[in-house]
Short mmCIF file of C-alpha atoms in Angstrom, two decimals:
data_model
loop_
_atom_site.label_atom_id
_atom_site.label_comp_id
_atom_site.label_asym_id
_atom_site.label_seq_id
_atom_site.Cartn_x
_atom_site.Cartn_y
_atom_site.Cartn_z
CA UNK T 472 -0.23 -0.14 -0.69
CA UNK T 473 1.23 3.82 -0.78
CA UNK T 474 0.87 5.73 2.73
CA UNK T 475 1.42 8.09 0.66
CA UNK T 476 -1.99 8.52 -0.30
CA UNK T 477 -4.05 10.47 2.33
CA UNK T 478 -0.93 13.08 3.62
CA UNK T 479 -1.64 13.99 -1.47
CA UNK T 480 -4.80 14.22 -0.10
CA UNK T 481 -5.01 16.49 1.98
CA UNK T 482 -2.38 18.65 0.01
CA UNK T 483 -4.57 18.80 -3.20
CA UNK T 484 -7.17 20.57 -1.14
CA UNK T 485 -5.15 22.80 0.93
CA UNK T 486 -2.10 23.98 -0.92
CA UNK T 487 -0.35 25.57 1.95
CA UNK T 488 0.36 21.79 3.23
CA UNK T 489 2.86 21.44 -0.13
CA UNK T 490 5.35 22.76 1.95
CA UNK T 491 5.35 20.08 4.77
CA UNK T 492 7.48 17.02 4.11
CA UNK T 493 5.35 14.01 4.49
CA UNK T 494 7.33 12.03 6.76
CA UNK T 495 9.11 8.76 6.13
CA UNK T 496 7.77 6.02 5.64
CA UNK T 497 8.63 4.29 8.84
CA UNK T 498 6.45 6.73 10.47
CA UNK T 499 3.34 7.46 8.31
CA UNK T 500 0.55 4.24 10.08
CA UNK T 501 1.46 6.49 13.93
CA UNK T 502 -0.82 8.52 14.09
CA UNK T 503 0.18 10.98 16.39
CA UNK T 504 3.35 11.34 13.54
CA UNK T 505 -0.74 12.63 11.11
CA UNK T 506 -1.04 14.72 13.73
CA UNK T 507 2.22 16.91 13.93
CA UNK T 508 2.28 17.00 10.14
CA UNK T 509 -1.16 18.67 10.67
CA UNK T 510 0.08 20.79 13.50
CA UNK T 511 -1.61 24.30 13.99
CA UNK T 512 0.45 27.36 13.21
CA UNK T 513 0.49 31.06 14.41
CA UNK T 514 -0.04 33.29 11.55
CA UNK T 515 0.12 36.45 13.13
CA UNK T 516 -2.10 36.42 16.44
CA UNK T 517 -4.12 34.08 16.08
CA UNK T 518 -3.79 29.99 15.26
CA UNK T 519 -4.95 28.30 12.08
CA UNK T 520 -5.68 23.86 11.71
CA UNK T 521 -7.08 21.92 9.51
CA UNK T 522 -7.10 18.93 12.86
CA UNK T 523 -9.42 20.14 15.04
CA UNK T 524 -9.49 18.31 18.80
CA UNK T 525 -12.20 18.52 20.56
CA UNK T 526 -12.56 17.05 23.93
CA UNK T 527 -15.21 14.93 25.33
CA UNK T 528 -15.74 16.35 28.67
CA UNK T 529 -16.15 19.72 27.21
CA UNK T 530 -18.27 20.07 24.12
CA UNK T 531 -17.38 24.40 23.52
CA UNK T 532 -13.62 23.08 23.86
CA UNK T 533 -13.38 22.60 20.07
CA UNK T 534 -11.25 24.24 18.38
CA UNK T 535 -13.42 26.15 16.02
CA UNK T 536 -12.02 28.83 16.16
CA UNK T 537 -8.82 27.61 14.37
CA UNK T 538 -10.02 25.76 11.80
CA UNK T 539 -7.93 27.52 8.51
CA UNK T 540 -11.28 26.65 7.01
CA UNK T 541 -14.18 28.80 8.86
CA UNK T 542 -11.05 31.90 8.97
CA UNK T 543 -10.73 31.40 5.51
CA UNK T 544 -14.73 32.21 5.17
CA UNK T 545 -14.10 34.79 7.95
CA UNK T 546 -16.76 32.79 10.65
CA UNK T 547 -18.02 33.98 13.17
CA UNK T 548 -16.61 31.41 15.51
CA UNK T 549 -18.07 33.10 18.48
CA UNK T 550 -21.43 33.19 16.91
CA UNK T 551 -21.28 29.80 16.47
CA UNK T 552 -20.17 28.47 19.56
CA UNK T 553 -23.41 30.82 21.03
CA UNK T 554 -25.25 28.79 18.87
CA UNK T 555 -24.08 25.57 20.81
CA UNK T 556 -24.49 26.35 23.58
CA UNK T 557 -27.48 27.95 22.90
CA UNK T 558 -28.73 24.00 21.16
CA UNK T 559 -27.36 22.45 24.35
CA UNK T 560 -28.21 24.26 26.72
CA UNK T 561 -31.66 23.11 27.02
CA UNK T 562 -30.71 18.94 26.55
CA UNK T 563 -28.51 19.19 29.36
CA UNK T 564 -30.74 21.36 31.77
CA UNK T 565 -33.51 18.49 30.60
CA UNK T 566 -30.46 15.40 32.08
CA UNK T 567 -29.80 17.69 34.70
CA UNK T 568 -32.77 17.50 35.58
CA UNK T 569 -34.09 13.97 35.45
CA UNK T 570 -30.49 12.71 35.99
CA UNK T 571 -31.58 10.41 38.61
CA UNK T 572 -33.84 8.25 36.41
CA UNK T 573 -31.89 8.70 33.11
CA UNK T 574 -28.60 9.13 34.14
CA UNK T 575 -27.19 5.64 33.81
CA UNK T 576 -29.31 4.99 31.18
CA UNK T 577 -27.92 8.30 29.00
CA UNK T 578 -24.83 9.55 27.31
CA UNK T 579 -25.66 13.06 27.46
CA UNK T 580 -22.79 13.54 26.29
CA UNK T 581 -23.14 11.97 22.35
CA UNK T 582 -26.00 13.74 22.00
CA UNK T 583 -24.66 17.95 22.18
CA UNK T 584 -21.83 16.53 20.31
CA UNK T 585 -23.94 16.25 17.62
CA UNK T 586 -25.14 18.78 18.10
CA UNK T 587 -21.64 20.34 17.93
CA UNK T 588 -21.23 18.87 14.48
CA UNK T 589 -24.85 19.66 13.20
CA UNK T 590 -24.37 23.58 13.23
CA UNK T 591 -19.84 23.08 11.96
CA UNK T 592 -21.60 21.02 8.74
CA UNK T 593 -24.39 23.47 8.50
CA UNK T 594 -22.30 26.04 8.61
CA UNK T 595 -19.49 23.99 6.53
CA UNK T 596 -21.93 22.67 3.30
CA UNK T 597 -22.73 26.93 2.87
CA UNK T 598 -18.67 27.15 1.81
CA UNK T 599 -18.95 23.37 -0.42
CA UNK T 600 -17.29 21.52 2.30
CA UNK T 601 -17.68 18.07 4.57
CA UNK T 602 -17.39 17.66 8.01
CA UNK T 603 -15.28 14.35 8.73
CA UNK T 604 -14.87 12.50 12.18
CA UNK T 605 -11.81 10.72 13.25
CA UNK T 606 -11.89 8.51 16.22
CA UNK T 607 -8.51 8.16 18.91
CA UNK T 608 -7.80 8.07 22.03
CA UNK T 609 -9.58 11.71 21.64
CA UNK T 610 -11.96 12.75 18.53
CA UNK T 611 -10.95 14.63 16.00
CA UNK T 612 -12.79 17.18 13.16
CA UNK T 613 -11.53 17.48 10.37
CA UNK T 614 -13.27 20.51 7.07
CA UNK T 615 -12.53 19.52 3.22
CA UNK T 616 -14.07 20.36 -0.04
CA UNK T 617 -17.19 18.52 -1.18
CA UNK T 618 -15.57 15.93 -2.98
CA UNK T 619 -17.49 13.26 -3.08
CA UNK T 620 -15.15 10.92 -4.58
CA UNK T 621 -11.44 12.36 -2.41
CA UNK T 622 -13.81 11.80 0.30
CA UNK T 623 -14.90 8.20 0.31
CA UNK T 624 -10.56 7.50 -1.01
CA UNK T 625 -8.75 9.30 1.80
CA UNK T 626 -11.82 7.32 4.83
CA UNK T 627 -10.51 4.39 3.17
CA UNK T 628 -6.78 4.64 2.49
CA UNK T 629 -7.37 6.75 6.78
CA UNK T 630 -8.81 4.01 7.87
CA UNK T 631 -6.24 0.86 5.76
CA UNK T 632 -3.44 3.62 7.26
CA UNK T 633 -4.12 4.01 11.40
CA UNK T 634 -6.00 0.17 12.05
CA UNK T 635 -3.37 -1.05 13.55
CA UNK T 636 -3.97 1.31 16.26
CA UNK T 637 -7.62 1.73 16.46
CA UNK T 638 -7.65 4.79 14.50
CA UNK T 639 -11.24 5.58 12.32
CA UNK T 640 -12.93 8.59 10.64
CA UNK T 641 -16.45 8.71 8.99
CA UNK T 642 -17.74 10.99 6.74
CA UNK T 643 -20.90 12.72 8.78
CA UNK T 644 -23.56 13.20 7.67
CA UNK T 645 -27.01 15.35 8.99
CA UNK T 646 -30.65 12.59 8.57
CA UNK T 647 -33.90 13.32 8.24
CA UNK T 648 -35.44 11.86 10.72
CA UNK T 649 -37.23 13.19 13.36
CA UNK T 650 -35.53 13.51 16.83
CA UNK T 651 -37.64 13.41 20.42
CA UNK T 652 -35.95 15.87 22.54
#
């Protein structure tokens, strides 16, 4: 397998990454090396990144303000964070109120993460981008151009490359089914 493919696809999507040397062959299957290659850069007085980490215990720690794509399109990250908090507030309040009954059977964080990812994806779609989610020790998200064939190819190669580390990726999608909240 040519394990350079995911790096090459990322360089195609984000020409800024052409300036970064692809890691040596023996290090390409190391997820930490991959994260290091995509590390945020300081531009002016803010961080700019393509791969954003989300704290599993604090949904508002999602690095939206670091997103190079959102920066390029002048997305108001504070407004986006406010929208996420407003949508999450009633769910968290309901959970707190009924925690004694539903607490051990229900993971409220998963529902809140859906809100975070729905809001991010909604804004990305306005600019013809899609959302990829990476499941590792932490969650990561990546905004990529809406190119279905390349996204499918990237995800397939990514999952092959990091399978041994039990790390996976998915193309996040919104579902049109109704929710009960």
